[in-house]
Short mmCIF file of C-alpha atoms and ligand atoms in Angstrom, two decimals:
data_model
loop_
_atom_site.label_atom_id
_atom_site.label_comp_id
_atom_site.label_asym_id
_atom_site.label_seq_id
_atom_site.Cartn_x
_atom_site.Cartn_y
_atom_site.Cartn_z
CA SER A 1 0.20 0.32 0.20
CA GLU A 2 2.88 2.42 0.83
CA ASN A 3 4.00 2.47 -3.36
CA ARG A 4 0.16 3.73 -3.67
CA VAL A 5 1.08 6.14 -2.09
CA TRP A 6 4.77 6.80 -3.49
CA GLU A 7 4.18 6.24 -7.12
CA GLU A 8 1.07 8.77 -7.04
CA PRO A 9 2.52 11.02 -9.45
CA LYS A 10 2.54 14.83 -9.84
CA ARG A 11 2.85 15.05 -5.73
CA SER A 12 4.86 15.51 -3.83
CA TRP A 13 4.26 14.54 -0.46
CA PHE A 14 6.65 17.18 1.49
CA SER A 15 7.48 14.74 3.97
CA PHE A 16 4.27 13.17 4.88
CA SER A 17 3.94 9.62 3.11
CA ALA A 18 7.44 7.73 4.66
CA HIS A 19 7.20 9.25 7.71
CA THR A 20 3.55 9.21 9.24
CA PRO A 21 3.89 4.68 9.83
CA VAL A 22 6.24 6.22 11.89
CA ALA A 23 5.03 9.09 13.13
CA ALA A 24 2.28 7.33 13.84
CA ARG A 25 4.10 4.41 15.77
CA ILE A 26 6.18 5.66 18.39
CA PRO A 27 8.13 3.05 20.09
CA GLU A 28 7.56 3.75 23.05
CA LEU A 29 4.45 4.39 23.35
CA CYS A 30 2.18 2.50 24.41
CA GLY A 31 4.24 -0.25 26.39
CA GLY A 32 6.36 -0.51 23.08
CA GLU A 33 3.17 -1.14 20.27
CA ALA A 34 0.01 1.36 19.11
CA SER A 35 -2.59 -1.11 19.31
CA ARG A 36 -5.20 -1.75 21.49
CA GLY A 37 -4.40 -3.97 23.88
CA GLY A 38 -2.72 -6.40 20.81
CA GLU A 39 -6.55 -7.94 21.13
CA LYS A 40 -4.78 -8.24 16.80
CA GLU A 41 -1.25 -9.21 17.83
CA LYS A 42 -2.63 -12.43 19.27
CA LYS A 43 -5.12 -12.74 17.54
CA SER A 44 -2.94 -13.63 14.51
CA GLY A 45 0.68 -13.47 15.85
CA VAL A 46 1.78 -11.03 13.03
CA SER A 47 2.93 -7.47 14.41
CA ALA A 48 0.47 -5.12 15.70
CA ASN A 49 3.11 -2.22 15.39
CA THR A 50 2.71 -4.01 11.41
CA TRP A 51 1.91 -0.76 8.97
CA GLY A 52 0.38 -3.26 7.04
CA LEU A 53 -2.74 -4.06 9.97
CA LEU A 54 -5.78 -2.20 9.13
CA TRP A 55 -5.90 0.34 11.31
CA THR A 56 -9.44 1.98 13.62
CA ILE A 57 -8.35 5.30 13.10
CA LEU A 58 -10.34 8.55 14.52
CA VAL A 59 -9.92 11.86 13.35
CA HIS A 60 -11.52 14.24 14.96
CA VAL A 61 -11.18 17.64 14.06
CA GLY A 62 -11.77 19.92 17.18
CA PHE A 63 -11.17 23.33 15.62
CA LEU A 64 -14.46 22.78 12.88
CA THR A 65 -15.87 21.86 15.66
CA GLU A 66 -19.23 25.01 17.26
CA GLU A 67 -17.70 23.81 20.04
CA SER A 68 -14.17 25.30 19.81
CA GLY A 69 -15.40 28.95 19.92
CA ASP A 70 -16.73 28.96 16.33
CA VAL A 71 -14.05 30.71 14.90
CA PHE A 72 -12.46 29.14 12.88
CA SER A 73 -15.98 26.78 11.00
CA PRO A 74 -17.00 30.01 9.76
CA LYS A 75 -13.84 30.77 8.49
CA VAL A 76 -13.08 27.73 5.68
CA LEU A 77 -15.18 28.96 2.57
CA LYS A 78 -13.72 32.54 3.08
CA GLY A 79 -9.64 33.18 2.77
CA GLY A 80 -10.22 31.50 7.44
CA PRO A 81 -7.38 28.49 8.56
CA LEU A 82 -5.97 27.72 4.81
CA GLY A 83 -2.97 26.09 5.92
CA GLU A 84 -4.33 24.17 8.21
CA MET A 85 -6.90 22.49 5.64
CA VAL A 86 -5.27 21.46 3.44
CA GLN A 87 -3.00 19.48 6.28
CA TRP A 88 -6.43 17.45 7.34
CA ALA A 89 -7.38 16.74 3.73
CA ASP A 90 -4.37 15.62 2.81
CA ILE A 91 -4.32 13.98 6.80
CA LEU A 92 -7.44 12.41 5.16
CA THR A 93 -6.03 11.69 1.50
CA ALA A 94 -3.18 9.43 3.74
CA LEU A 95 -4.76 7.24 5.53
CA TYR A 96 -7.23 6.20 3.41
CA VAL A 97 -5.36 5.72 0.40
CA LEU A 98 -3.90 3.38 2.91
CA GLY A 99 -6.43 1.62 2.79
CA GLN A 100 -7.33 2.37 6.64
CA ASN A 101 -10.66 1.97 8.66
CA LEU A 102 -11.12 5.04 9.47
CA LYS A 103 -14.33 7.29 10.95
CA ILE A 104 -14.34 10.89 11.28
CA SER A 105 -16.04 13.99 13.08
CA VAL A 106 -16.19 17.37 13.53
CA SER A 107 -19.05 17.77 16.74
CA VAL A 108 -18.51 16.94 19.79
CA LYS A 109 -21.99 14.64 19.48
CA GLU A 110 -20.15 12.77 16.78
CA LEU A 111 -17.32 12.64 19.31
CA GLN A 112 -19.01 11.61 21.75
CA GLY A 113 -20.33 8.78 19.54
CA PHE A 114 -17.68 7.51 17.95
CA LEU A 115 -15.25 6.55 21.72
CA GLY A 116 -19.55 5.38 23.27
CA VAL A 117 -19.85 7.88 25.99
CA PRO A 118 -23.34 9.54 26.77
CA PRO A 119 -24.51 13.05 24.84
CA GLY A 120 -24.15 15.74 27.39
CA ARG A 121 -21.97 18.04 29.24
CA GLY A 122 -20.15 15.82 31.79
CA SER A 123 -17.56 14.40 31.58
CA CYS A 124 -18.07 10.71 31.96
CA PRO A 125 -15.07 8.32 31.93
CA LEU A 126 -15.01 5.15 29.01
CA THR A 127 -14.69 1.92 31.24
CA GLY A 128 -14.79 -0.29 27.76
CA PRO A 129 -11.30 -0.32 25.74
CA LEU A 130 -10.27 2.09 24.30
CA PRO A 131 -13.02 1.79 20.60
CA PHE A 132 -9.38 3.20 18.19
CA ASP A 133 -6.05 2.31 17.40
CA LEU A 134 -5.50 5.69 16.54
CA ILE A 135 -6.62 8.92 16.82
CA TYR A 136 -5.50 12.14 15.68
CA THR A 137 -6.80 14.88 16.32
CA ASP A 138 -6.02 19.06 17.53
CA TYR A 139 -5.23 21.09 20.41
CA HIS A 140 -9.52 21.57 20.35
CA GLY A 141 -10.06 17.84 20.25
CA LEU A 142 -7.33 17.77 23.03
CA GLN A 143 -9.64 19.46 25.59
CA GLN A 144 -12.70 18.56 24.51
CA MET A 145 -11.69 15.00 25.08
CA LYS A 146 -10.52 15.62 28.47
CA GLN A 147 -14.28 16.92 28.81
CA HIS A 148 -16.33 14.96 27.95
CA MET A 149 -13.53 11.35 29.07
CA GLY A 150 -12.15 12.43 32.52
CA LEU A 151 -9.24 10.59 33.71
CA SER A 152 -10.57 8.08 30.90
CA LEU A 153 -8.22 10.37 28.87
CA LYS A 154 -4.44 9.46 30.56
CA LYS A 155 -5.08 5.93 30.51
CA HIS A 156 -5.51 6.16 26.69
CA LYS A 157 -3.56 8.81 25.83
CA CYS A 158 -0.39 7.36 24.02
CA HIS A 159 -3.49 6.25 20.61
CA ILE A 160 -3.32 9.62 19.81
CA ARG A 161 -2.02 12.65 17.65
CA VAL A 162 -1.99 16.16 17.93
CA ILE A 163 -2.33 18.68 14.14
CA ASP A 164 -0.01 21.36 16.10
CA THR A 165 1.21 23.02 13.39
CA PHE A 166 3.32 25.63 15.39
CA GLY A 167 4.66 22.78 17.47
CA THR A 168 4.83 22.06 21.22
CA GLU A 169 8.88 22.57 22.46
CA PRO A 170 9.23 19.65 25.71
CA ALA A 171 10.03 22.82 28.31
CA TYR A 172 6.03 24.12 27.95
CA ASN A 173 5.77 20.30 27.47
CA HIS A 174 5.83 18.88 30.78
CA GLU A 175 2.80 20.40 33.49
CA GLU A 176 4.79 20.44 36.33
CA TYR A 177 7.49 21.91 34.96
CA ALA A 178 6.13 23.89 32.70
CA THR A 179 4.71 25.73 36.04
CA LEU A 180 7.02 25.57 37.59
CA HIS A 181 10.03 27.80 34.89
CA GLY A 182 6.97 30.02 33.40
CA TYR A 183 6.67 28.20 30.44
CA ARG A 184 3.01 27.26 31.26
CA THR A 185 0.28 28.75 28.01
CA ASN A 186 -3.14 28.11 27.31
CA TRP A 187 -2.03 25.09 24.19
CA GLY A 188 0.62 23.43 26.62
CA TYR A 189 1.26 20.75 29.30
CA TRP A 190 -0.53 17.82 28.61
CA ASN A 191 2.53 15.30 29.23
CA LEU A 192 2.48 14.24 25.86
CA ASN A 193 5.97 11.99 24.82
CA THR A 194 6.38 15.04 22.59
CA ARG A 195 6.72 13.71 19.50
CA GLN A 196 2.62 12.98 19.33
CA TYR A 197 2.71 16.62 17.94
CA MET A 198 2.54 16.52 14.35
CA THR A 199 3.40 19.50 12.50
CA MET A 200 3.57 21.55 9.36
CA PHE A 201 7.33 22.79 9.81
CA PRO A 202 10.44 20.91 10.82
CA HIS A 203 10.03 23.40 13.76
CA THR A 204 12.07 21.21 15.93
CA PRO A 205 12.81 16.85 16.48
CA ASP A 206 11.18 16.51 18.98
CA ASN A 207 8.13 16.80 17.80
CA SER A 208 6.81 14.39 14.58
CA PHE A 209 7.08 16.58 11.20
CA MET A 210 4.23 15.39 9.51
CA GLY A 211 4.33 18.36 7.26
CA PHE A 212 1.89 18.64 3.56
CA VAL A 213 1.67 18.04 -0.21
CA ALA A 214 2.74 20.12 -2.61
CA GLU A 215 3.09 19.99 -6.48
CA GLU A 216 6.23 17.87 -7.83
CA LEU A 217 6.25 18.53 -12.20
CA ASN A 218 7.61 16.55 -13.92
CA ASN A 219 10.89 17.57 -16.35
CA THR A 220 8.17 18.78 -19.71
CA GLU A 221 6.31 20.71 -16.82
CA LYS A 222 8.93 22.34 -15.29
CA HIS A 223 10.21 23.11 -19.77
CA ASN A 224 6.60 24.42 -20.79
CA ILE A 225 6.22 27.04 -17.23
CA ARG A 226 9.72 28.33 -17.74
CA GLU A 227 8.63 29.47 -21.22
CA ASN A 228 5.83 30.54 -20.18
CA LYS A 229 6.57 32.47 -17.39
CA VAL A 230 6.14 36.34 -17.23
CA LYS A 231 8.88 38.50 -16.00
CA ASN A 232 7.53 41.33 -14.92
CA MET A 233 4.51 39.06 -12.27
CA ALA A 234 4.66 39.02 -9.14
CA VAL A 235 2.07 37.23 -6.61
CA VAL A 236 1.35 38.30 -3.05
CA TYR A 237 1.47 36.10 0.31
CA GLY A 238 -1.59 38.05 1.88
CA LYS A 239 -4.67 36.05 2.06
CA GLU A 240 -6.67 38.92 4.41
CA ALA A 241 -6.89 43.00 3.68
CA SER A 242 -5.05 43.54 7.08
CA MET A 243 -2.14 41.77 5.92
CA TRP A 244 -2.03 44.55 3.06
CA LYS A 245 -2.08 47.07 5.18
CA GLY A 246 0.91 49.84 5.40
CA LYS A 247 2.98 48.26 2.08
CA GLU A 248 2.05 51.02 0.15
CA LYS A 249 4.89 52.24 -0.03
CA PHE A 250 6.22 49.30 -0.61
CA LEU A 251 3.92 47.94 -3.50
CA GLU A 252 4.32 51.21 -5.24
CA ILE A 253 8.20 50.91 -6.15
CA LEU A 254 7.37 46.81 -6.47
CA HIS A 255 4.30 48.11 -9.02
CA ARG A 256 7.71 50.29 -11.14
CA TYR A 257 9.15 46.51 -11.52
CA MET A 258 5.90 43.99 -12.05
CA GLU A 259 2.89 43.83 -12.34
CA VAL A 260 1.56 43.18 -8.81
CA HIS A 261 -1.54 40.26 -8.37
CA GLY A 262 -3.42 39.50 -4.80
CA THR A 263 -5.43 37.04 -4.19
CA VAL A 264 -7.29 39.10 -0.90
CA TYR A 265 -10.90 37.78 -0.39
CA TYR A 266 -14.05 39.53 -0.57
CA GLU A 267 -17.60 39.68 -0.39
CA THR A 268 -18.78 42.22 -2.23
CA GLN A 269 -16.45 45.80 -2.49
CA ARG A 270 -12.32 45.56 -2.65
CA PRO A 271 -11.15 46.00 0.35
CA PRO A 272 -9.11 49.30 0.75
CA GLU A 273 -5.98 47.85 1.92
CA VAL A 274 -5.11 46.58 -1.52
CA PRO A 275 -4.26 50.11 -3.84
CA ALA A 276 -5.68 50.13 -7.04
CA PHE A 277 -2.94 49.41 -8.99
CA VAL A 278 -3.23 45.29 -7.64
CA LYS A 279 -4.73 42.78 -9.96
CA ASN A 280 -7.23 41.26 -6.78
CA HIS A 281 -8.16 37.44 -7.92
CA GLY A 282 -9.91 36.71 -4.95
CA LEU A 283 -10.01 33.88 -2.83
CA LEU A 284 -9.07 31.64 -6.16
CA PRO A 285 -10.47 27.99 -6.12
CA GLN A 286 -6.90 26.07 -5.81
CA GLN A 287 -6.02 24.99 -9.33
CA ASP A 288 -7.34 29.53 -10.35
CA LEU A 289 -3.98 30.18 -7.58
CA GLN A 290 -1.66 27.10 -8.75
CA GLN A 291 -2.25 28.57 -12.51
CA LEU A 292 -1.11 31.49 -11.56
CA LEU A 293 2.26 30.72 -10.23
CA ARG A 294 3.31 29.10 -12.58
CA LYS A 295 2.87 32.24 -14.63
CA ALA A 296 4.46 34.12 -11.82
CA LYS A 297 7.88 35.95 -11.54
CA LEU A 298 7.92 35.70 -7.69
CA PHE A 299 6.05 35.58 -4.93
CA ILE A 300 5.72 38.83 -2.02
CA GLY A 301 5.27 37.83 0.68
CA PHE A 302 5.13 41.17 4.34
CA GLY A 303 6.64 38.99 6.35
CA PHE A 304 2.89 38.04 7.96
CA PRO A 305 1.46 34.92 6.89
CA TYR A 306 5.24 33.87 8.22
CA GLU A 307 5.03 30.34 7.26
CA GLY A 308 2.10 27.74 5.43
CA PRO A 309 1.67 25.87 1.99
CA ALA A 310 1.42 28.65 -0.73
CA PRO A 311 5.74 29.94 -0.61
CA LEU A 312 6.61 26.04 -1.06
CA GLU A 313 3.47 25.70 -3.40
CA ALA A 314 5.18 29.06 -4.88
CA ILE A 315 8.70 27.33 -5.41
CA ALA A 316 7.77 24.42 -7.04
CA ASN A 317 5.58 26.05 -9.39
CA GLY A 318 8.93 28.29 -10.31
CA CYS A 319 8.66 31.14 -8.77
CA ILE A 320 11.53 32.73 -6.48
CA PHE A 321 10.35 33.70 -2.62
CA LEU A 322 10.76 37.07 -1.28
CA GLN A 323 10.09 37.34 1.80
CA PRO A 324 11.06 39.98 4.82
CA LYS A 325 13.81 38.74 7.45
CA PHE A 326 13.26 39.82 11.50
CA GLN A 327 15.42 41.26 13.24
CA PRO A 328 15.50 40.01 16.22
CA PRO A 329 13.70 36.89 15.57
CA HIS A 330 9.41 37.31 16.16
CA SER A 331 8.31 34.15 18.67
CA SER A 332 6.68 33.73 21.48
CA LEU A 333 8.69 35.91 23.72
CA ASN A 334 8.31 39.23 21.74
CA HIS A 335 5.22 39.44 19.83
CA GLU A 336 1.47 39.06 19.19
CA PHE A 337 1.00 36.16 17.19
CA PHE A 338 2.95 34.02 18.68
CA ARG A 339 1.75 34.56 22.53
CA GLY A 340 0.58 31.17 24.44
CA LYS A 341 2.34 29.19 21.48
CA PRO A 342 3.60 26.10 23.26
CA THR A 343 7.26 26.50 22.08
CA SER A 344 9.76 29.47 21.87
CA ARG A 345 11.19 29.06 18.79
CA GLU A 346 11.90 32.24 16.68
CA ASP A 347 10.49 32.77 12.74
CA PHE A 348 11.34 29.92 11.42
CA CYS A 349 12.63 30.66 7.43
CA GLY A 350 13.36 28.46 4.54
CA PRO A 351 16.29 27.16 2.99
CA GLU A 352 14.44 27.74 0.32
CA ALA A 353 12.89 31.62 0.98
CA TRP A 354 15.24 34.02 -0.76
CA SER A 355 15.01 37.39 2.33
CA PHE A 356 15.10 40.78 3.59
CA PRO A 357 15.75 43.07 6.27
CA ALA A 358 11.94 43.72 7.39
CA ASN A 359 13.48 47.63 6.54
CA MET A 360 13.72 46.51 3.16
CA SER A 361 16.68 48.41 2.45
CA VAL A 362 19.01 45.10 1.52
CA VAL A 363 17.30 42.72 -0.82
CA ARG A 364 20.03 39.55 -1.20
CA SER A 365 20.38 38.01 2.27
CA ARG A 366 20.33 34.32 2.47
CA ARG A 367 21.38 32.60 5.68
CA MET A 368 23.59 29.41 5.30
CA PHE A 369 21.94 26.78 7.88
CA MET A 370 24.84 23.92 7.17
CA ARG A 371 28.97 24.19 7.85
CA GLU A 372 32.02 22.94 7.11
CA ASP A 373 34.00 21.85 9.88
CA ASN A 374 33.26 18.72 11.67
CA SER A 375 36.27 18.87 13.96
CA GLY A 376 33.10 19.25 17.09
CA LEU A 377 31.72 15.61 16.85
CA ILE A 378 32.98 13.65 19.01
CA SER A 379 33.68 9.83 18.35
CA TRP A 380 30.81 7.52 20.12
CA ALA A 381 31.86 3.78 20.48
CA VAL A 382 28.35 1.96 20.94
CA ASN A 383 27.61 -0.06 24.18
CA SER A 384 27.32 -3.36 22.04
CA THR A 385 24.74 -3.85 25.49
CA ALA A 386 21.89 -0.75 24.51
CA PRO A 387 18.98 -1.65 24.14
CA PRO A 388 17.33 -1.87 20.49
CA CYS A 389 16.86 1.51 19.98
CA TRP A 390 14.99 3.23 16.55
CA PRO A 391 16.35 4.79 14.41
CA PRO A 392 19.36 3.03 15.01
CA ILE A 393 22.22 4.04 17.65
CA THR A 394 25.43 3.64 15.13
CA ALA A 395 23.41 7.16 13.46
CA LEU A 396 24.55 8.92 16.27
CA ARG A 397 26.47 11.73 15.93
CA LEU A 398 27.70 12.85 19.51
CA THR A 399 28.03 16.82 19.82
CA VAL A 400 28.73 19.65 22.04
CA SER A 401 26.89 22.89 21.68
CA ALA A 402 27.80 26.97 22.28
CA GLU A 403 26.70 28.14 25.66
CA GLY A 404 22.95 29.59 24.77
CA GLN A 405 23.02 26.70 21.52
CA SER A 406 20.32 24.26 21.50
CA CYS A 407 20.31 21.31 20.51
CA VAL A 408 18.68 21.45 16.60
CA ASP A 409 20.73 24.71 15.92
CA ALA A 410 24.23 22.39 17.25
CA CYS A 411 23.74 19.33 14.78
CA ARG A 412 22.99 21.59 11.71
CA SER A 413 25.67 23.75 12.39
CA TYR A 414 27.26 19.43 10.67
CA ASP A 415 24.46 19.83 8.85
CA LEU A 416 22.73 16.75 11.43
CA VAL A 417 19.52 16.37 12.25
CA CYS A 418 19.10 16.41 16.55
CA GLU A 419 17.81 13.15 16.86
CA PRO A 420 15.38 13.01 20.50
CA ALA A 421 15.29 9.18 20.83
CA PHE A 422 18.96 8.77 21.80
CA PHE A 423 19.13 11.25 24.45
CA ARG A 424 18.93 7.68 26.95
CA PHE A 425 21.42 7.09 25.15
CA ILE A 426 24.33 9.87 26.37
CA ASN A 427 22.50 11.03 30.26
CA VAL A 428 24.77 8.91 31.61
CA GLN A 429 27.62 9.14 29.59
CA CYS A 430 28.56 12.22 32.77
CA GLU A 431 29.97 11.85 35.98
CA VAL A 432 26.24 12.57 37.67
CA VAL A 433 26.80 16.57 40.15
CA GLU A 434 23.51 17.74 39.46
CA PHE A 435 20.22 15.13 38.73
CA GLU A 436 17.64 17.26 38.15
CA MET A 437 14.81 17.78 36.09
CA ASN A 438 15.96 21.18 33.44
CA HIS A 439 15.18 20.79 29.74
CA VAL A 440 18.64 21.29 28.68
CA PHE A 441 20.03 19.21 29.87
CA PRO A 442 22.23 16.80 29.97
CA ALA A 443 24.86 19.20 29.81
CA PHE A 444 27.96 21.42 31.70
CA SER A 445 28.78 24.68 32.89
CA THR A 446 32.28 25.28 31.87
CA MET A 447 31.84 28.35 34.72
CA VAL A 448 31.49 26.43 37.41
CA ARG A 449 32.41 23.00 35.90
CA GLU A 450 29.49 21.68 37.02
CA CYS A 451 27.54 18.34 35.14
CA GLY A 452 24.14 17.86 34.93
CA LEU A 453 21.62 15.32 33.91
CA GLN A 454 18.18 14.63 32.93
CA LYS A 455 15.79 13.21 35.68
CA GLU A 456 13.02 13.39 33.51
CA PRO A 457 12.96 12.03 29.26
CA LEU A 458 9.43 13.44 29.77
CA LEU A 459 11.51 17.36 29.06
CA PHE A 460 14.32 15.49 26.52
CA SER A 461 14.28 19.06 24.75
CA CYS A 462 16.61 19.16 20.90
CA ALA A 463 15.47 22.66 21.34
CA GLY A 464 15.96 24.13 24.61
CA PHE A 465 19.03 26.85 25.11
CA ASP A 466 20.69 28.68 27.91
CA PRO A 467 22.76 30.43 28.20
CA LYS A 468 25.25 29.36 31.01
CA TYR A 469 25.24 25.33 29.99
CA ARG A 470 26.54 23.73 26.28
CA ARG A 471 24.87 20.97 26.35
CA VAL A 472 25.01 17.81 25.81
CA CYS A 473 23.25 17.39 22.06
CA PRO A 474 22.61 13.73 20.07
CA CYS A 475 22.78 14.26 16.75
CA ARG A 476 22.53 11.36 14.27
CA ASP A 477 22.88 12.15 9.47
CA PHE A 478 19.87 12.81 6.91
CA ARG A 479 18.13 11.04 4.01
CA LYS A 480 18.18 14.19 1.74
CA GLY A 481 14.79 14.70 1.31
CA GLN A 482 13.75 12.71 4.11
CA VAL A 483 14.41 14.12 7.10
CA ALA A 484 13.40 11.04 9.06
CA LEU A 485 15.31 8.61 7.71
CA CYS A 486 18.96 8.17 8.99
CA ARG A 487 21.32 7.49 5.79
CA ASP A 488 21.73 2.87 7.02
CA CYS A 489 17.95 3.24 8.33
CA LEU A 490 17.08 1.30 4.86
N1 UDP B 1 -5.40 28.85 -1.20
C1 UDP B 1 -6.40 28.73 -2.75
N2 UDP B 1 -6.83 29.99 -2.38
C2 UDP B 1 -6.30 31.54 -2.58
C3 UDP B 1 -5.07 31.29 -1.12
C4 UDP B 1 -4.61 29.58 -0.84
O1 UDP B 1 -6.16 28.00 -3.17
O2 UDP B 1 -6.91 32.28 -3.11
C5 UDP B 1 -4.67 27.62 -0.62
C6 UDP B 1 -2.98 27.44 -1.13
O3 UDP B 1 -2.66 26.86 -2.45
C7 UDP B 1 -2.88 26.44 -0.14
C8 UDP B 1 -3.55 27.09 1.14
O4 UDP B 1 -4.48 27.89 0.46
O5 UDP B 1 -3.00 24.94 -0.73
C9 UDP B 1 -3.03 27.65 2.05
O6 UDP B 1 -3.34 28.80 1.99
P1 UDP B 1 -1.28 30.30 2.69
O7 UDP B 1 -0.31 29.28 2.54
O8 UDP B 1 -1.41 30.84 1.87
O9 UDP B 1 -1.90 28.93 3.82
P2 UDP B 1 -3.28 29.64 5.45
O10 UDP B 1 -2.10 31.73 5.62
O11 UDP B 1 -4.31 30.40 5.18
O12 UDP B 1 -2.79 28.58 6.83
#
């Protein structure tokens, strides 16, 4: 069934196809297996972890329910959260194509029906087994499940996967630690395994990178698109009029050189924020947007939205994507949009984007992620008695970060990726001085010559950093274009 996805012409699964089976069976969850109580395993004698088995999966789209405050659903046909909609469509398609037994709910009533909890407002523990092998939901859905399943949610939580566009870092996920150390936000502290959060972009390997589907063109199509490009045509990334506010000067300059197109949603009147010289198409059916991008040379961001599927679609259709770079970068600590999001990360800018400072004075600066020098890597002898691990422990490359540097950045500087599954192996290589809950441990402080080990496995964090500590980081190599797999993983 995997081939059915991989051979699908013209669609490139931006992480999704190969990663879904891996992410769905996070090995240490549910006592080493992801099926319901191992019933199938006993009956068939086949490992229930094998993706080949038919699973019963509930997809509960929490943010579309009336009960989530009705913020999102009325916007769906009006340019609403399209990126999130793309992700949900991709999940449903992938699970369907893989032949899984799917149930979908977009209301609390349906959720209660599927879970077998009596309808009504109060919480009611689930007495029997969970009727699903896996439940894909989001933070809204998680809250609704807690409300209606009460304490029984805790027992079944290893079966849950949370579609979490922005990601959730370990320090925000651990309830006690988040409360004590100022990481408690509206969304976090569910004490899940952080691999259960599935993100739209590879923010931190602490979460599972799910991704989304973007077009991939064959050589003939690429050639045709190249021939038909209109050199002076630009499309703006910004579907809501508010995103265009205050950009008149910039647009005027751009208009001197380019024909400017937009896809801003409007009901009856053209939004005043969009200058008259802009050819506004309104919200377009996706196919028409693709056609527009095929003709355009430039796809221009105003800085907000920060990220979404559209820029990758534009690049896939042969556009150059320009997006402002913020100095200092925007994050939950300094910017309203990110406030309350369970992450400390600073605005993501993919290596495909040409970014320019937000004051727009310089138009050429490319963020370089990789460095050649490998001298900081520590050679690592694999203990032959180490417990089995995925990815294989042979892929481990141990490195030490600079003070204040996260393991995500330390690994990236050696062209490697941080692998949270390896933390448990490197946490025992130090003469113990401190053994406590700290989301940057294992780490050492050169100033006071102290070494700190992690006491709480849920706090192992690729993303964490602290100016007082140099972190010990478990990196690994990866396959270009498929970061979920190491070079020797297949
Ligand atoms: N899209 C569309 N018509 C439009 C604008 C966008 O079909 O007029 C699609 C686009 O192809 C992409 C999705 O909406 O797949 C999400 O776009 P965006 O990156 O703007 O995400 P959002 O900001 O909505 O999360």
